[in-house]
CSV table of C-alpha atoms in Angstrom, one decimal:
chain,number,residue,atom,x,y,z
A,1,UNK,CA,-92.5,194.0,208.6
A,2,UNK,CA,-94.9,193.4,205.7
A,3,UNK,CA,-98.6,194.0,206.0
A,4,UNK,CA,-101.6,193.7,203.8
A,5,UNK,CA,-103.1,196.9,205.4
A,6,UNK,CA,-103.8,199.6,202.9
A,7,UNK,CA,-103.1,203.0,204.4
A,8,UNK,CA,-104.3,206.1,202.6
A,9,UNK,CA,-104.7,209.8,203.3
A,10,UNK,CA,-106.1,212.7,201.3
A,11,UNK,CA,-104.4,215.7,199.7
A,12,UNK,CA,-106.3,218.7,201.0
A,13,UNK,CA,-104.0,221.3,199.2
A,14,UNK,CA,-106.9,222.3,196.9
A,15,UNK,CA,-109.0,223.2,200.0
A,16,UNK,CA,-106.9,225.7,202.0
A,17,UNK,CA,-110.0,227.3,203.6
A,18,UNK,CA,-111.9,224.0,204.3
A,19,UNK,CA,-114.5,224.2,207.1
A,20,UNK,CA,-115.9,221.1,208.8
A,21,UNK,CA,-119.1,221.6,210.7
A,22,UNK,CA,-121.0,219.1,212.9
A,23,UNK,CA,-124.6,219.9,213.6
A,24,UNK,CA,-127.0,218.0,215.8
A,25,UNK,CA,-130.6,218.1,216.9
A,26,UNK,CA,-132.1,216.2,219.8
A,27,UNK,CA,-135.7,215.7,220.8
A,28,UNK,CA,-136.2,216.8,224.4
A,29,UNK,CA,-140.0,216.3,224.7
A,30,UNK,CA,-142.8,214.6,222.8
A,31,UNK,CA,-143.3,217.9,220.9
A,32,UNK,CA,-139.7,217.7,220.0
A,33,UNK,CA,-140.2,214.4,218.1
A,34,UNK,CA,-142.5,216.2,215.6
A,35,UNK,CA,-140.1,219.1,215.2
A,36,UNK,CA,-137.1,216.8,214.8
A,37,UNK,CA,-138.7,214.7,212.1
A,38,UNK,CA,-140.2,217.7,210.3
A,39,UNK,CA,-136.6,218.9,209.6
A,40,UNK,CA,-135.5,215.7,207.8
A,41,UNK,CA,-137.2,216.4,204.4
A,42,UNK,CA,-136.2,220.0,204.5
A,43,UNK,CA,-132.5,219.2,205.2
A,44,UNK,CA,-132.5,216.5,202.4
A,45,UNK,CA,-134.0,219.0,199.9
A,46,UNK,CA,-131.5,221.7,201.0
A,47,UNK,CA,-128.6,219.4,200.4
A,48,UNK,CA,-130.0,218.1,197.2
A,49,UNK,CA,-130.0,221.7,195.9
A,50,UNK,CA,-126.2,221.5,196.0
A,51,UNK,CA,-125.5,224.8,197.7
A,52,UNK,CA,-122.3,226.5,196.3
A,53,UNK,CA,-119.4,225.5,198.5
A,54,UNK,CA,-120.9,222.3,200.1
A,55,UNK,CA,-118.5,219.5,199.3
A,56,UNK,CA,-120.0,216.7,201.3
A,57,UNK,CA,-123.0,216.1,203.7
A,58,UNK,CA,-123.3,213.1,206.0
A,59,UNK,CA,-126.1,212.1,208.4
A,60,UNK,CA,-125.6,210.2,211.7
A,61,UNK,CA,-127.9,208.9,214.4
A,62,UNK,CA,-126.3,209.7,217.7
A,63,UNK,CA,-128.9,208.0,219.8
A,64,UNK,CA,-132.4,206.5,219.6
A,65,UNK,CA,-133.5,207.5,223.2
A,66,UNK,CA,-133.8,210.4,223.1
A,67,UNK,CA,-133.7,210.7,219.3
A,68,UNK,CA,-130.6,212.7,218.4
A,69,UNK,CA,-129.6,213.2,214.8
A,70,UNK,CA,-126.3,214.8,213.6
A,71,UNK,CA,-124.8,215.9,210.4
A,72,UNK,CA,-121.2,216.5,209.2
A,73,UNK,CA,-120.7,218.9,206.4
A,74,UNK,CA,-117.5,219.9,204.6
A,75,UNK,CA,-117.5,223.4,203.1
A,76,UNK,CA,-115.0,224.9,200.7
A,77,UNK,CA,-114.7,227.9,202.9
A,78,UNK,CA,-116.4,229.8,205.7
A,79,UNK,CA,-117.9,232.4,203.4
A,80,UNK,CA,-119.8,229.7,201.4
A,81,UNK,CA,-121.1,228.2,204.6
A,82,UNK,CA,-122.2,231.6,205.9
A,83,UNK,CA,-123.9,232.6,202.6
A,84,UNK,CA,-125.8,229.4,202.7
A,85,UNK,CA,-127.0,230.0,206.3
A,86,UNK,CA,-128.2,233.4,205.4
A,87,UNK,CA,-130.0,232.3,202.2
A,88,UNK,CA,-133.5,230.8,201.8
A,89,UNK,CA,-134.7,228.4,203.0
A,90,UNK,CA,-132.0,228.0,205.8
A,91,UNK,CA,-132.3,231.6,207.0
A,92,UNK,CA,-136.1,231.3,207.5
A,93,UNK,CA,-135.7,227.9,209.4
A,94,UNK,CA,-133.1,229.4,211.7
A,95,UNK,CA,-135.0,232.5,212.4
A,96,UNK,CA,-138.1,230.5,213.2
A,97,UNK,CA,-136.1,228.0,215.3
A,98,UNK,CA,-134.6,230.7,217.4
A,99,UNK,CA,-138.0,232.0,218.2
A,100,UNK,CA,-139.3,228.5,219.1
A,101,UNK,CA,-137.1,225.4,219.4
A,102,UNK,CA,-140.2,223.2,219.3
A,103,UNK,CA,-139.0,220.9,222.2
A,104,UNK,CA,-135.6,220.2,220.7
A,105,UNK,CA,-132.0,221.2,221.4
A,106,UNK,CA,-129.7,222.2,218.5
A,107,UNK,CA,-125.9,222.5,218.4
A,108,UNK,CA,-123.1,223.0,215.9
A,109,UNK,CA,-119.4,222.9,216.1
A,110,UNK,CA,-117.2,224.3,213.3
A,111,UNK,CA,-113.5,223.6,212.7
A,112,UNK,CA,-111.6,225.7,210.2
A,113,UNK,CA,-108.3,224.8,208.5
A,114,UNK,CA,-107.5,228.5,208.5
A,115,UNK,CA,-107.6,228.3,212.3
A,116,UNK,CA,-110.2,228.3,215.0
A,117,UNK,CA,-113.0,226.3,216.3
A,118,UNK,CA,-116.4,227.6,217.3
A,119,UNK,CA,-119.6,226.3,218.7
A,120,UNK,CA,-123.1,227.2,219.7
A,121,UNK,CA,-125.7,225.3,221.7
A,122,UNK,CA,-129.4,226.3,221.6
A,123,UNK,CA,-131.6,224.8,224.4
A,124,UNK,CA,-129.2,221.8,224.7
A,125,UNK,CA,-130.2,220.2,228.0
A,126,UNK,CA,-127.5,217.5,228.1
A,127,UNK,CA,-123.9,218.4,227.3
A,128,UNK,CA,-122.5,217.3,223.9
A,129,UNK,CA,-119.2,217.8,222.2
A,130,UNK,CA,-117.1,220.6,223.5
A,131,UNK,CA,-119.8,221.6,226.0
A,132,UNK,CA,-118.8,218.5,227.9
A,133,UNK,CA,-115.4,219.8,228.9
A,134,UNK,CA,-115.1,223.6,228.1
A,135,UNK,CA,-116.6,226.4,230.2
A,136,UNK,CA,-120.0,227.3,228.9
A,137,UNK,CA,-120.7,231.1,228.4
A,138,UNK,CA,-123.6,233.0,226.9
A,139,UNK,CA,-123.5,233.4,223.1
A,140,UNK,CA,-123.9,237.1,223.4
A,141,UNK,CA,-122.0,240.2,222.3
A,142,UNK,CA,-118.7,239.3,220.6
A,143,UNK,CA,-119.7,235.6,220.8
A,144,UNK,CA,-123.1,236.0,219.2
A,145,UNK,CA,-122.2,234.9,215.6
A,146,UNK,CA,-120.0,232.1,214.2
A,147,UNK,CA,-118.0,234.8,212.4
A,148,UNK,CA,-117.2,236.6,215.6
A,149,UNK,CA,-116.4,233.3,217.5
A,150,UNK,CA,-113.9,232.4,214.8
A,151,UNK,CA,-112.5,236.0,215.1
A,152,UNK,CA,-113.1,236.8,211.5
A,153,UNK,CA,-113.7,240.4,210.3
A,154,UNK,CA,-117.2,241.3,209.3
A,155,UNK,CA,-117.8,241.4,205.5
A,156,UNK,CA,-120.4,243.3,203.6
A,157,UNK,CA,-123.6,241.3,203.5
A,158,UNK,CA,-122.5,239.1,206.4
A,159,UNK,CA,-125.4,240.1,208.7
A,160,UNK,CA,-126.8,237.4,211.0
A,161,UNK,CA,-130.1,235.9,210.2
A,162,UNK,CA,-131.4,237.4,213.4
A,163,UNK,CA,-129.6,240.3,215.3
A,164,UNK,CA,-128.9,239.9,219.0
A,165,UNK,CA,-131.4,242.7,219.9
A,166,UNK,CA,-134.1,241.1,217.7
A,167,UNK,CA,-133.6,237.8,219.5
A,168,UNK,CA,-133.3,239.1,223.1
A,169,UNK,CA,-135.2,242.4,222.7
A,170,UNK,CA,-133.8,245.9,223.1
A,171,UNK,CA,-131.5,245.0,226.1
């Protein structure tokens, strides 16, 4: 059988530690619209700064009503992604967001070539992604950070942007 279809694939052998992360933010109130749209310029500037390890960034519109934007990023390795999330300005955004989500819900799901998937959902009122089929549990204790959810050993300098007791108090 002959065909004119051009099938291709990619050689990922140069990326043995590749991590793909999907991120999304959905407005859940009128206040959330302002929060959602205020992040656009900051995200564009952050990506334009070409953080070390970021291979590709793509933006998607999941829905108009309610407004729900998502991003897919390809990172050379988990350590590069983690360093970026701890650095400025991302670390400050995340710290502030965890204190006040501004009427939005945020989620991310990460997939690692080295093995493992992990996800976190912050004030997400309607299930999305893996939250639609997998049991939902609190992101506390050993599930508080992406590093722990991926079952990776802690490394020096790999402290979370906000510690669990800072977020929830001295529980």
